[in-house]
Amino acid sequence: MTDPSGTPVLARDVSYVYPDGRPAINSVSLSLGPGDSLALVGPNGAGKTTLLHLVAGLVEPTGGEVLVFGRCFDGKGDAAIRRRLGFVFQQAEDQLFSPTLYDDVAFGPLNFGFPRDEVRARVEAALEQVGLSGCEERVPHHLSSGERRRAALATVLAYAPDVLLLDEPSNDLDHRGRKDLIRRLRDTHQSRIIATHDLELVLETCARVLVLDEGRVCAEGSAVDILCDSALLARHGLEPPLGIRGRTPDEVRKLLGK
Amino acid sequence: MVGPEIERFAKLDSPIHRWDPRWKIATLLALMLLLGLDVRGSGAAPPPAHIPPALAGLVLSAALVTLARIPWSHVLRRLRAPAILLAIIALVFALSYPGERLTLGWVGVSVDGLIAALLIAARALSIILLVFPAFGTAPFHSSAKALRSLRVPEALVQTVLFSYRYLFVYSVELRKMGAALRARGFRPRPDAHTLRTLGRGIGVLIVGTVERTERIQGAMRCRGFTASFPVSGDLTSKPSDALLSAAVLAGGLAVFAWKTAA
């Protein structure tokens, strides 16, 4: 089945059962339009990372379908779909496997067939974007955890995907690094899905929120409405960000200038 | 932090460091072959005349290590393990080789055995010494690129590269696990509890390795990986690379010719 509208990400009744028979995702539907920003929040083990893996085509749904720009992963045109998705993994160490940072950042653009001269320029630009200019020859596993996190982001920024899939992007970042990430995400034109526990990051960078628990969608709505609903969040082991506790959605919108 | 030991002296400046890794690896591998080849017929006793060319080969290898400016203290430390192995081989040869025997006190040692052991030791050390300039004078990724250019099978290069890349990650994890065990009062003792604990620890590390491998594979697929690694930089060779290779190979061929004539 295809989606002629070419919505960046469309998941219809997607389910996934682990090989040992445990259900991970149960009939989840979501759609991400051009320029949309969606946060996946929920307690540990809610299925956030698995849902991102399903969208990225790393695991095959056991039910339903995932379409990326109207196409599903079928083994034929997967490279073309992957070119449009940029997945930053939860553990940066998994994403940085090359002997030098340059090789790691160049890995995607070279695989996707960018000309060599352009690759160099892209690598330099991506590293500059994440504040790692001049670190091209550094060994990735010698970087600090915060630098590794930023380097992992550079590996996908280098080929300018249309959709960013970010799994716990603020992990390991210090205050300044986190602020930089928020600024960068707010400035980006790319559609994005962010799986995170960092609800302040959600409030500042995402328009919509999907609350997942035990593999099911428990709530969906605007970030402000969901994050101001203390009772809803408490039911799923979450708490509203400190700065908006006790405030109404309208007050928060005014505060954020939305 | 665990450092990449083989790359410890990769950033020095010497003619060997400046040598194009492709020329360097190909030449030094050929030199290893020339120095290591045994030109005797099968079953023939080792002639004493082979000792001088074998020692000349050792001197040639040592000269290349010196030219590479790799500190001898580092090299000698690394040679300890092979030296022990070679000493055991020498002992076995000296005691068990047939032929004329030399009586040293109450024990008789074979002269041919001693000559054979000396030849093996000299050739083995010559080859081991060449590993230092061959792979210790450039970042490992440059050596991997050179191996690819030399048409070494991609799967082999990738396996070596990944093993090298993650060896340090797992060393760090092993150390962390050790620290976590010690923090909870664990002290290794010769008992079943220690064996069980270490067994579980290693098991967890292996399972974690498999899971991490799957995640890394996922990260690679997400960035368009299919089967072969893209090469991001080009190696460039200069006329001096060929000249250095010719000089080194001439030395190797001279030793080989001497060995053949002996």
Short mmCIF file of C-alpha atoms in Angstrom, two decimals:
data_model
loop_
_atom_site.label_atom_id
_atom_site.label_comp_id
_atom_site.label_asym_id
_atom_site.label_seq_id
_atom_site.Cartn_x
_atom_site.Cartn_y
_atom_site.Cartn_z
CA MET A 1 0.00 0.00 0.00
CA THR A 2 1.25 3.52 -0.70
CA ASP A 3 0.34 7.02 0.36
CA PRO A 4 0.16 9.26 -2.71
CA SER A 5 0.20 12.40 -0.56
CA GLY A 6 3.85 11.65 0.35
CA THR A 7 3.45 12.55 4.02
CA PRO A 8 6.94 12.40 5.59
CA VAL A 9 5.91 9.72 8.10
CA LEU A 10 2.64 7.86 8.27
CA ALA A 11 2.10 4.89 10.57
CA ARG A 12 -1.17 3.01 10.40
CA ASP A 13 -2.15 0.57 13.17
CA VAL A 14 1.44 -0.47 13.61
CA SER A 15 2.16 -3.35 15.95
CA TYR A 16 5.38 -5.04 16.87
CA VAL A 17 5.95 -8.16 18.93
CA TYR A 18 9.45 -9.02 20.15
CA PRO A 19 10.87 -12.35 18.98
CA ASP A 20 10.24 -13.74 22.48
CA GLY A 21 6.51 -12.99 22.11
CA ARG A 22 6.29 -9.87 24.29
CA PRO A 23 4.21 -7.13 22.66
CA ALA A 24 6.19 -3.88 22.22
CA ILE A 25 3.91 -1.71 20.09
CA ASN A 26 0.18 -2.21 19.89
CA SER A 27 -1.81 -0.70 17.05
CA VAL A 28 -0.15 2.72 17.01
CA SER A 29 -1.00 5.28 14.34
CA LEU A 30 0.76 8.57 13.80
CA SER A 31 1.41 11.05 11.06
CA LEU A 32 4.13 13.64 10.68
CA GLY A 33 3.62 16.35 8.10
CA PRO A 34 6.30 18.53 6.47
CA GLY A 35 7.96 20.69 9.13
CA ASP A 36 6.03 18.99 11.94
CA SER A 37 7.61 18.26 15.28
CA LEU A 38 6.30 15.36 17.31
CA ALA A 39 7.51 14.15 20.70
CA LEU A 40 7.11 10.58 21.91
CA VAL A 41 6.95 10.59 25.68
CA GLY A 42 6.23 7.89 28.20
CA PRO A 43 7.80 5.85 30.96
CA ASN A 44 10.75 3.49 30.41
CA GLY A 45 9.76 0.52 28.28
CA ALA A 46 6.77 2.33 26.78
CA GLY A 47 7.92 1.51 23.24
CA LYS A 48 9.33 4.91 22.20
CA THR A 49 12.61 3.59 20.85
CA THR A 50 10.93 0.61 19.16
CA LEU A 51 8.50 2.97 17.43
CA LEU A 52 11.43 5.02 16.12
CA HIS A 53 13.11 1.83 14.90
CA LEU A 54 9.89 0.89 13.09
CA VAL A 55 9.76 4.29 11.40
CA ALA A 56 13.43 3.96 10.38
CA GLY A 57 12.78 0.51 8.92
CA LEU A 58 15.22 -1.17 11.28
CA VAL A 59 12.56 -3.61 12.44
CA GLU A 60 9.61 -4.80 10.45
CA PRO A 61 6.16 -4.26 11.92
CA THR A 62 4.29 -7.45 12.81
CA GLY A 63 1.05 -5.60 11.99
CA GLY A 64 0.03 -2.43 10.17
CA GLU A 65 2.36 -0.40 8.01
CA VAL A 66 4.83 2.47 8.12
CA LEU A 67 5.13 4.76 5.11
CA VAL A 68 7.90 7.29 4.67
CA PHE A 69 7.13 9.83 1.96
CA GLY A 70 4.51 7.43 0.71
CA ARG A 71 6.77 4.39 0.49
CA CYS A 72 7.33 1.46 2.78
CA PHE A 73 10.58 -0.37 3.39
CA ASP A 74 10.39 -3.33 1.04
CA GLY A 75 14.05 -4.05 0.37
CA LYS A 76 13.93 -2.42 -3.09
CA GLY A 77 14.06 1.35 -2.68
CA ASP A 78 15.22 1.40 0.95
CA ALA A 79 18.31 3.51 0.29
CA ALA A 80 16.19 6.28 -1.23
CA ILE A 81 13.95 6.30 1.86
CA ARG A 82 16.89 6.20 4.26
CA ARG A 83 18.46 9.16 2.47
CA ARG A 84 15.48 11.21 3.66
CA LEU A 85 15.62 10.01 7.29
CA GLY A 86 18.25 10.95 9.83
CA PHE A 87 18.21 8.70 12.88
CA VAL A 88 20.27 9.71 15.92
CA PHE A 89 20.51 6.74 18.25
CA GLN A 90 20.02 6.79 21.99
CA GLN A 91 23.63 5.76 22.60
CA ALA A 92 26.03 7.87 20.58
CA GLU A 93 28.66 5.13 20.89
CA ASP A 94 26.54 2.97 18.56
CA GLN A 95 26.51 5.66 15.93
CA LEU A 96 30.22 6.43 15.90
CA PHE A 97 32.00 3.39 14.55
CA SER A 98 34.68 4.84 12.27
CA PRO A 99 38.34 5.41 13.11
CA THR A 100 38.09 9.20 12.85
CA LEU A 101 35.32 11.72 13.30
CA TYR A 102 35.71 12.81 9.68
CA ASP A 103 35.13 9.26 8.45
CA ASP A 104 32.08 8.92 10.68
CA VAL A 105 30.45 12.13 9.50
CA ALA A 106 31.38 11.41 5.87
CA PHE A 107 30.00 7.86 6.08
CA GLY A 108 26.37 8.77 5.28
CA PRO A 109 27.05 11.29 2.47
CA LEU A 110 29.50 8.88 0.79
CA ASN A 111 27.05 5.99 0.99
CA PHE A 112 24.31 8.17 -0.45
CA GLY A 113 26.53 9.04 -3.40
CA PHE A 114 27.42 12.70 -2.77
CA PRO A 115 30.47 13.82 -4.79
CA ARG A 116 33.73 13.67 -2.82
CA ASP A 117 34.38 17.44 -2.86
CA GLU A 118 30.90 18.10 -1.62
CA VAL A 119 31.31 15.50 1.13
CA ARG A 120 34.27 17.39 2.59
CA ALA A 121 32.29 20.63 2.62
CA ARG A 122 29.30 18.88 4.17
CA VAL A 123 31.39 17.26 6.88
CA GLU A 124 32.98 20.59 7.77
CA ALA A 125 29.60 22.34 7.82
CA ALA A 126 27.98 19.62 9.95
CA LEU A 127 30.82 19.67 12.46
CA GLU A 128 30.65 23.44 12.62
CA GLN A 129 26.91 23.25 13.23
CA VAL A 130 27.45 21.10 16.31
CA GLY A 131 30.47 23.06 17.53
CA LEU A 132 33.09 20.43 16.67
CA SER A 133 35.03 22.26 13.98
CA GLY A 134 38.64 21.17 13.82
CA CYS A 135 37.93 17.78 15.39
CA GLU A 136 37.90 15.90 12.07
CA GLU A 137 40.91 13.74 12.88
CA ARG A 138 39.90 12.95 16.44
CA VAL A 139 39.11 9.36 17.39
CA PRO A 140 35.37 9.16 18.18
CA HIS A 141 35.75 7.00 21.28
CA HIS A 142 38.15 9.56 22.74
CA LEU A 143 35.50 12.31 22.66
CA SER A 144 33.67 13.26 25.84
CA SER A 145 30.11 11.95 26.17
CA GLY A 146 28.67 15.37 25.31
CA GLU A 147 30.94 15.69 22.27
CA ARG A 148 29.95 12.18 21.17
CA ARG A 149 26.30 13.16 21.39
CA ARG A 150 26.91 16.23 19.21
CA ALA A 151 29.07 14.21 16.81
CA ALA A 152 26.24 11.67 16.43
CA LEU A 153 23.94 14.53 15.43
CA ALA A 154 26.53 15.76 12.90
CA THR A 155 26.58 12.33 11.25
CA VAL A 156 23.00 12.84 10.09
CA LEU A 157 23.09 16.61 9.57
CA ALA A 158 25.84 16.00 6.99
CA TYR A 159 23.39 14.57 4.46
CA ALA A 160 20.54 16.95 5.31
CA PRO A 161 17.70 14.46 5.69
CA ASP A 162 14.10 15.66 5.46
CA VAL A 163 13.07 13.98 8.72
CA LEU A 164 15.05 13.75 11.94
CA LEU A 165 14.41 10.83 14.30
CA LEU A 166 16.05 11.63 17.61
CA ASP A 167 16.20 9.14 20.44
CA GLU A 168 16.85 10.84 23.78
CA PRO A 169 18.89 13.61 22.10
CA SER A 170 19.59 15.54 25.32
CA ASN A 171 21.18 12.56 27.12
CA ASP A 172 24.76 13.29 28.22
CA LEU A 173 24.51 16.99 27.34
CA ASP A 174 25.46 19.63 29.87
CA HIS A 175 23.36 22.75 30.33
CA ARG A 176 25.03 24.66 27.50
CA GLY A 177 24.94 21.69 25.16
CA ARG A 178 21.27 21.18 25.86
CA LYS A 179 20.48 24.84 25.22
CA ASP A 180 22.43 24.64 21.94
CA LEU A 181 20.46 21.56 20.94
CA ILE A 182 17.16 23.29 21.70
CA ARG A 183 18.17 26.35 19.69
CA ARG A 184 19.29 24.17 16.80
CA LEU A 185 16.09 22.15 16.80
CA ARG A 186 13.96 25.28 16.93
CA ASP A 187 15.82 26.71 13.96
CA THR A 188 15.62 23.59 11.84
CA HIS A 189 13.11 23.28 9.01
CA GLN A 190 13.19 19.50 9.12
CA SER A 191 10.27 17.41 10.33
CA ARG A 192 11.23 15.58 13.48
CA ILE A 193 10.16 12.90 15.89
CA ILE A 194 11.86 13.06 19.27
CA ALA A 195 11.63 10.23 21.79
CA THR A 196 12.57 11.63 25.16
CA HIS A 197 12.03 11.91 28.89
CA ASP A 198 13.16 15.53 28.79
CA LEU A 199 9.80 17.29 28.87
CA GLU A 200 11.35 20.76 28.95
CA LEU A 201 13.04 19.96 25.65
CA VAL A 202 9.64 18.79 24.34
CA LEU A 203 7.98 22.02 25.41
CA GLU A 204 10.57 24.12 23.63
CA THR A 205 11.01 22.10 20.45
CA CYS A 206 7.86 20.13 19.67
CA ALA A 207 4.39 21.23 18.65
CA ARG A 208 2.70 17.88 19.26
CA VAL A 209 3.08 15.12 21.82
CA LEU A 210 2.13 11.48 21.74
CA VAL A 211 2.04 9.76 25.13
CA LEU A 212 2.96 6.09 24.91
CA ASP A 213 2.59 3.53 27.67
CA GLU A 214 2.93 -0.24 27.34
CA GLY A 215 3.14 0.11 23.59
CA ARG A 216 -0.16 1.95 23.22
CA VAL A 217 -0.99 5.57 22.46
CA CYS A 218 -2.58 6.93 25.64
CA ALA A 219 -2.94 10.55 24.60
CA GLU A 220 -2.12 12.83 21.73
CA GLY A 221 -2.36 16.56 21.43
CA SER A 222 -0.53 19.84 21.42
CA ALA A 223 2.65 19.88 23.53
CA VAL A 224 1.31 22.64 25.77
CA ASP A 225 -2.03 20.93 26.45
CA ILE A 226 -0.45 17.56 27.21
CA LEU A 227 2.38 18.91 29.34
CA CYS A 228 0.01 21.03 31.43
CA ASP A 229 -2.15 18.00 32.20
CA SER A 230 -0.54 16.89 35.46
CA ALA A 231 -3.08 14.12 36.06
CA LEU A 232 -2.50 12.58 32.64
CA LEU A 233 1.27 12.76 33.02
CA ALA A 234 1.14 11.31 36.54
CA ARG A 235 -0.86 8.32 35.28
CA HIS A 236 2.05 7.51 33.01
CA GLY A 237 4.88 8.14 35.42
CA LEU A 238 5.69 11.63 34.14
CA GLU A 239 5.73 15.11 35.64
CA PRO A 240 5.16 18.50 34.02
CA PRO A 241 8.36 20.53 33.50
CA LEU A 242 9.19 22.64 36.57
CA GLY A 243 8.73 25.97 34.82
CA ILE A 244 5.07 25.35 33.93
CA ARG A 245 3.80 23.49 36.97
CA GLY A 246 0.46 24.87 38.15
CA ARG A 247 0.00 27.01 35.04
CA THR A 248 -2.86 26.72 32.57
CA PRO A 249 -2.21 25.97 28.89
CA ASP A 250 -3.10 29.57 27.96
CA GLU A 251 -0.63 30.93 30.49
CA VAL A 252 2.07 28.64 29.13
CA ARG A 253 1.33 29.65 25.53
CA LYS A 254 1.64 33.29 26.54
CA LEU A 255 4.88 32.47 28.36
CA LEU A 256 6.33 30.73 25.32
CA GLY A 257 4.98 33.33 22.93
CA LYS A 258 3.12 30.63 20.95
CA MET B 1 41.33 5.77 29.06
CA VAL B 2 42.69 2.81 27.18
CA GLY B 3 44.75 4.12 24.31
CA PRO B 4 45.35 2.53 20.94
CA GLU B 5 48.75 0.94 21.72
CA ILE B 6 49.67 0.23 18.12
CA GLU B 7 49.13 3.91 17.21
CA ARG B 8 51.14 5.23 20.13
CA PHE B 9 53.98 6.42 17.92
CA ALA B 10 51.96 7.00 14.75
CA LYS B 11 52.29 10.78 14.97
CA LEU B 12 56.11 10.93 15.05
CA ASP B 13 58.00 12.36 12.12
CA SER B 14 60.43 10.08 10.29
CA PRO B 15 61.05 8.84 6.74
CA ILE B 16 59.02 5.74 7.63
CA HIS B 17 56.12 7.88 8.92
CA ARG B 18 56.19 9.92 5.72
CA TRP B 19 56.23 6.78 3.55
CA ASP B 20 52.92 6.21 1.73
CA PRO B 21 51.20 3.43 3.74
CA ARG B 22 50.52 1.40 0.59
CA TRP B 23 54.17 1.34 -0.46
CA LYS B 24 55.23 0.84 3.13
CA ILE B 25 52.95 -2.11 3.89
CA ALA B 26 53.52 -3.84 0.55
CA THR B 27 57.30 -3.40 0.82
CA LEU B 28 57.60 -4.48 4.43
CA LEU B 29 55.36 -7.52 3.85
CA ALA B 30 57.61 -8.50 0.93
CA LEU B 31 60.65 -7.93 3.14
CA MET B 32 59.14 -10.16 5.84
CA LEU B 33 58.81 -12.88 3.22
CA LEU B 34 62.40 -12.44 1.98
CA LEU B 35 63.84 -12.53 5.50
CA GLY B 36 61.63 -15.38 6.68
CA LEU B 37 61.99 -17.78 3.75
CA ASP B 38 64.01 -20.90 4.43
CA VAL B 39 65.94 -21.83 1.28
CA ARG B 40 67.20 -25.18 2.59
CA GLY B 41 65.86 -28.40 1.11
CA SER B 42 63.37 -30.22 3.29
CA GLY B 43 64.99 -32.35 5.96
CA ALA B 44 68.45 -30.84 5.47
CA ALA B 45 70.35 -29.87 8.61
CA PRO B 46 70.68 -26.09 9.10
CA PRO B 47 74.12 -24.97 7.87
CA PRO B 48 76.00 -22.58 10.17
CA ALA B 49 76.65 -20.40 7.10
CA HIS B 50 72.97 -19.34 7.23
CA ILE B 51 73.49 -17.60 10.53
CA PRO B 52 75.26 -14.45 9.21
CA PRO B 53 72.53 -13.64 6.61
CA ALA B 54 69.85 -14.28 9.26
CA LEU B 55 71.60 -11.86 11.60
CA ALA B 56 71.98 -9.39 8.72
CA GLY B 57 68.20 -9.59 8.26
CA LEU B 58 67.77 -8.86 11.96
CA VAL B 59 70.07 -5.85 11.65
CA LEU B 60 68.09 -4.61 8.63
CA SER B 61 64.81 -4.87 10.57
CA ALA B 62 66.35 -3.16 13.59
CA ALA B 63 67.65 -0.38 11.33
CA LEU B 64 64.14 0.23 10.01
CA VAL B 65 62.76 0.39 13.57
CA THR B 66 65.50 2.89 14.45
CA LEU B 67 64.77 4.89 11.31
CA ALA B 68 61.11 5.00 12.37
CA ARG B 69 62.21 6.54 15.69
CA ILE B 70 60.05 4.13 17.66
CA PRO B 71 61.62 4.00 21.14
CA TRP B 72 63.52 0.77 21.72
CA SER B 73 62.23 0.59 25.28
CA HIS B 74 58.71 0.22 23.82
CA VAL B 75 59.85 -2.31 21.21
CA LEU B 76 61.73 -4.45 23.74
CA ARG B 77 58.73 -4.46 26.07
CA ARG B 78 56.56 -5.75 23.20
CA LEU B 79 59.17 -8.40 22.32
CA ARG B 80 59.04 -10.00 25.75
CA ALA B 81 56.21 -12.44 24.96
CA PRO B 82 57.61 -13.68 21.62
CA ALA B 83 61.07 -13.93 23.21
CA ILE B 84 59.71 -16.31 25.85
CA LEU B 85 58.11 -18.44 23.13
CA LEU B 86 61.34 -18.46 21.10
CA ALA B 87 63.35 -19.44 24.20
CA ILE B 88 61.06 -22.43 24.73
CA ILE B 89 61.46 -23.44 21.08
CA ALA B 90 65.25 -23.11 21.40
CA LEU B 91 65.22 -25.33 24.47
CA VAL B 92 63.14 -28.00 22.77
CA PHE B 93 65.34 -27.91 19.64
CA ALA B 94 68.57 -28.02 21.62
CA LEU B 95 67.45 -31.06 23.57
CA SER B 96 65.59 -32.99 20.90
CA TYR B 97 67.29 -32.27 17.54
CA PRO B 98 69.28 -35.19 16.09
CA GLY B 99 72.96 -35.02 15.08
CA GLU B 100 76.21 -34.08 16.80
CA ARG B 101 75.79 -33.32 20.51
CA LEU B 102 77.69 -30.97 22.76
CA THR B 103 77.98 -31.96 26.41
CA LEU B 104 77.31 -29.10 28.80
CA GLY B 105 77.78 -30.53 32.29
CA TRP B 106 75.31 -33.38 32.63
CA VAL B 107 73.16 -32.49 29.64
CA GLY B 108 73.89 -33.02 25.94
CA VAL B 109 72.60 -30.39 23.51
CA SER B 110 72.33 -30.77 19.76
CA VAL B 111 74.58 -28.43 17.73
CA ASP B 112 72.20 -28.56 14.76
CA GLY B 113 69.33 -27.88 17.16
CA LEU B 114 71.05 -24.80 18.50
CA ILE B 115 71.77 -23.54 14.95
CA ALA B 116 68.15 -24.19 13.93
CA ALA B 117 66.87 -22.40 17.04
CA LEU B 118 69.15 -19.44 16.38
CA LEU B 119 67.97 -19.21 12.76
CA ILE B 120 64.31 -19.40 13.80
CA ALA B 121 64.82 -16.78 16.51
CA ALA B 122 66.69 -14.39 14.20
CA ARG B 123 64.12 -14.72 11.41
CA ALA B 124 61.12 -14.52 13.73
CA LEU B 125 62.48 -11.44 15.47
CA SER B 126 63.28 -9.83 12.10
CA ILE B 127 59.65 -10.32 11.04
CA ILE B 128 58.17 -9.20 14.36
CA LEU B 129 60.38 -6.09 14.37
CA LEU B 130 59.06 -5.13 10.93
CA VAL B 131 55.51 -5.01 12.31
CA PHE B 132 56.45 -1.83 14.19
CA PRO B 133 57.38 0.27 11.15
CA ALA B 134 54.69 -1.42 9.02
CA PHE B 135 51.69 -0.76 11.27
CA GLY B 136 52.92 1.48 14.07
CA THR B 137 53.93 4.50 12.01
CA ALA B 138 50.54 5.58 10.66
CA PRO B 139 47.06 5.91 12.15
CA PHE B 140 45.37 2.54 11.96
CA HIS B 141 42.67 3.85 9.63
CA SER B 142 45.36 4.89 7.12
CA SER B 143 46.80 1.39 7.25
CA ALA B 144 43.29 0.00 6.70
CA LYS B 145 42.85 2.28 3.68
CA ALA B 146 46.20 1.06 2.37
CA LEU B 147 45.16 -2.57 2.82
CA ARG B 148 42.02 -1.85 0.80
CA SER B 149 44.09 -0.24 -1.94
CA LEU B 150 46.29 -3.34 -1.93
CA ARG B 151 43.16 -5.40 -2.69
CA VAL B 152 43.01 -7.14 0.68
CA PRO B 153 39.45 -8.57 0.86
CA GLU B 154 36.98 -5.97 2.15
CA ALA B 155 35.48 -8.37 4.70
CA LEU B 156 38.90 -8.96 6.23
CA VAL B 157 39.70 -5.23 6.40
CA GLN B 158 36.31 -4.48 7.98
CA THR B 159 36.73 -7.25 10.52
CA VAL B 160 40.16 -5.97 11.53
CA LEU B 161 38.99 -2.37 11.61
CA PHE B 162 35.92 -3.09 13.75
CA SER B 163 37.83 -5.40 16.08
CA TYR B 164 40.39 -2.65 16.55
CA ARG B 165 37.72 0.04 16.98
CA TYR B 166 35.70 -1.80 19.61
CA LEU B 167 38.54 -3.53 21.42
CA PHE B 168 39.07 -0.33 23.40
CA VAL B 169 35.38 0.17 24.07
CA TYR B 170 35.12 -3.33 25.54
CA SER B 171 38.36 -2.91 27.48
CA VAL B 172 36.82 0.15 29.12
CA GLU B 173 33.62 -1.79 29.84
CA LEU B 174 35.61 -4.64 31.34
CA ARG B 175 37.42 -2.20 33.60
CA LYS B 176 34.12 -0.57 34.62
CA MET B 177 32.69 -3.98 35.41
CA GLY B 178 35.75 -4.76 37.50
CA ALA B 179 35.36 -1.48 39.38
CA ALA B 180 31.64 -2.18 39.98
CA LEU B 181 32.50 -5.62 41.36
CA ARG B 182 35.21 -4.23 43.65
CA ALA B 183 32.90 -1.42 44.80
CA ARG B 184 30.54 -4.10 46.11
CA GLY B 185 33.26 -5.90 48.01
CA PHE B 186 34.22 -8.53 45.44
CA ARG B 187 37.74 -9.85 45.78
CA PRO B 188 38.85 -12.63 43.43
CA ARG B 189 39.66 -15.77 45.36
CA PRO B 190 40.31 -19.32 44.25
CA ASP B 191 36.72 -20.43 44.86
CA ALA B 192 33.48 -21.24 43.06
CA HIS B 193 31.93 -17.84 43.87
CA THR B 194 34.74 -16.05 42.00
CA LEU B 195 34.41 -18.34 38.99
CA ARG B 196 30.63 -17.89 38.96
CA THR B 197 30.91 -14.10 39.24
CA LEU B 198 33.54 -13.81 36.52
CA GLY B 199 31.59 -16.20 34.30
CA ARG B 200 28.44 -14.13 34.67
CA GLY B 201 30.35 -10.91 34.05
CA ILE B 202 31.92 -12.21 30.87
CA GLY B 203 28.55 -13.62 29.78
CA VAL B 204 26.88 -10.25 30.25
CA LEU B 205 29.67 -8.59 28.28
CA ILE B 206 29.27 -11.05 25.41
CA VAL B 207 25.48 -10.66 25.31
CA GLY B 208 25.95 -6.88 25.46
CA THR B 209 28.42 -7.15 22.58
CA VAL B 210 25.89 -8.96 20.41
CA GLU B 211 23.19 -6.40 21.19
CA ARG B 212 25.54 -3.52 20.53
CA THR B 213 26.59 -5.11 17.24
CA GLU B 214 22.95 -5.13 16.18
CA ARG B 215 22.54 -1.47 17.13
CA ILE B 216 25.70 -0.49 15.25
CA GLN B 217 24.50 -2.41 12.22
CA GLY B 218 21.20 -0.50 12.47
CA ALA B 219 23.05 2.82 12.68
CA MET B 220 25.07 1.87 9.60
CA ARG B 221 22.00 0.83 7.61
CA CYS B 222 20.30 4.09 8.52
CA ARG B 223 23.17 5.93 6.86
CA GLY B 224 22.93 3.95 3.66
CA PHE B 225 25.43 1.17 4.35
CA THR B 226 25.01 -1.86 2.15
CA ALA B 227 28.14 -3.96 2.09
CA SER B 228 31.27 -1.97 1.48
CA PHE B 229 32.81 0.92 3.34
CA PRO B 230 33.10 4.18 1.44
CA VAL B 231 36.66 5.47 1.33
CA SER B 232 36.65 9.08 2.44
CA GLY B 233 40.18 10.19 1.63
CA ASP B 234 42.69 9.51 -1.08
CA LEU B 235 46.23 8.37 -0.38
CA THR B 236 48.86 10.06 -2.48
CA SER B 237 52.25 8.65 -3.27
CA LYS B 238 55.46 10.50 -4.17
CA PRO B 239 58.57 9.38 -6.07
CA SER B 240 60.40 9.16 -2.74
CA ASP B 241 57.98 6.40 -1.65
CA ALA B 242 59.07 4.22 -4.57
CA LEU B 243 62.73 5.05 -3.92
CA LEU B 244 62.49 4.04 -0.26
CA SER B 245 60.69 0.84 -1.25
CA ALA B 246 63.40 0.05 -3.80
CA ALA B 247 66.16 0.65 -1.22
CA VAL B 248 64.50 -1.54 1.41
CA LEU B 249 63.74 -4.30 -1.07
CA ALA B 250 67.32 -4.18 -2.36
CA GLY B 251 68.49 -4.80 1.21
CA GLY B 252 66.02 -7.69 1.54
CA LEU B 253 67.08 -9.20 -1.78
CA ALA B 254 70.75 -8.93 -0.80
CA VAL B 255 70.06 -10.88 2.40
CA PHE B 256 68.04 -13.42 0.42
CA ALA B 257 70.82 -13.82 -2.17
CA TRP B 258 73.40 -14.28 0.59
CA LYS B 259 71.17 -16.87 2.23
CA THR B 260 70.71 -18.73 -1.07
CA ALA B 261 74.44 -18.71 -1.82
CA ALA B 262 75.42 -19.88 1.68
#
